[in-house]
Amino acid sequence: IGLSCVRLLKADGLRLEIDEADLIDGTPVIDIKPYIPAADSFPLARAGWVDTQTHDLWRITADAAFTAQSDWLLARTGFDLLNFAQVQLADSPFDSTRKRVRITGGNTAELAYRTFRIGFEYSQEAKEISLTKIRSGYSADDLKKEEDPYGDKSLHRELLKTFGKD
C-alpha cells in the first residue's frame, strides 16, 4: 500500500479526476482524504537518509513553441506539462528506471506524459535542458483508427491541427 498526494482536477459524484499522481493504470485506490495543511504539513520534519542524497540538478527552460503548446493543453485539459517536465527533468533527467525518457538524437530527447511526448534539447556539460515541443504519442495511423481506449484522440488531432506535425 502506498500513499500519494495528488491534485484533484474534478469531482463528479463518486468519480474523481486526478493529476500529478505516481500511480500506474489499474492501481486500486483504497482511501481518499483531503490535504489539510494545518494537519498534514510538517515543515520541520526530516527525511533521514533521503536528506543525505546528492542531487544531479539541471536548469530547465522552455522555448516559445513549447510554452504555446503547454498553455494550450493546460487550458483544455488541466494537464500542466511545463510543471511535470520541470519536476521530472530537474533531478537526474536520464534515470530511465524512474522516468519515461528516450534519447532521440545527439542532444535531443523526449519525456513521456500519458499519451504525449515532451521534446527537449540538452547540454550535458552545462546541465541545461530546453523544452522545445509537445507531440502526440500516437502515430498517424493510430489517430485514423476508431479505437480510443484513453478517450483522447480528438485532443491529439486538435493539437496536430493547431500546431502542425512537428
Coordinates of C-alpha atoms in Angstrom, one line a residue, residues 36 38 40 42 45 50 72 77 92 107-109 111 113 115 125 147 149 151 156 162:
I36 CA -5.3 19.8 5.2
A38 CA -2.6 22.5 9.2
D40 CA -0.7 17.3 7.0
F42 CA 5.3 19.1 8.8
A45 CA 10.3 17.1 9.5
V50 CA 17.0 10.9 1.9
W72 CA -3.0 25.3 -24.9
T77 CA -7.2 19.6 -20.0
S92 CA 18.7 13.1 -12.8
N107 CA 21.5 16.2 -27.8
T108 CA 17.7 15.7 -28.1
A109 CA 15.4 13.5 -26.1
L111 CA 9.9 12.6 -21.9
Y113 CA 3.5 12.1 -20.2
T115 CA 0.0 9.8 -24.5
E125 CA 28.3 19.9 -19.8
E147 CA -10.5 2.7 -31.2
P149 CA -9.0 3.5 -25.1
G151 CA -10.6 8.9 -24.9
H156 CA -4.4 14.9 -30.2
T162 CA -3.4 23.7 -34.3

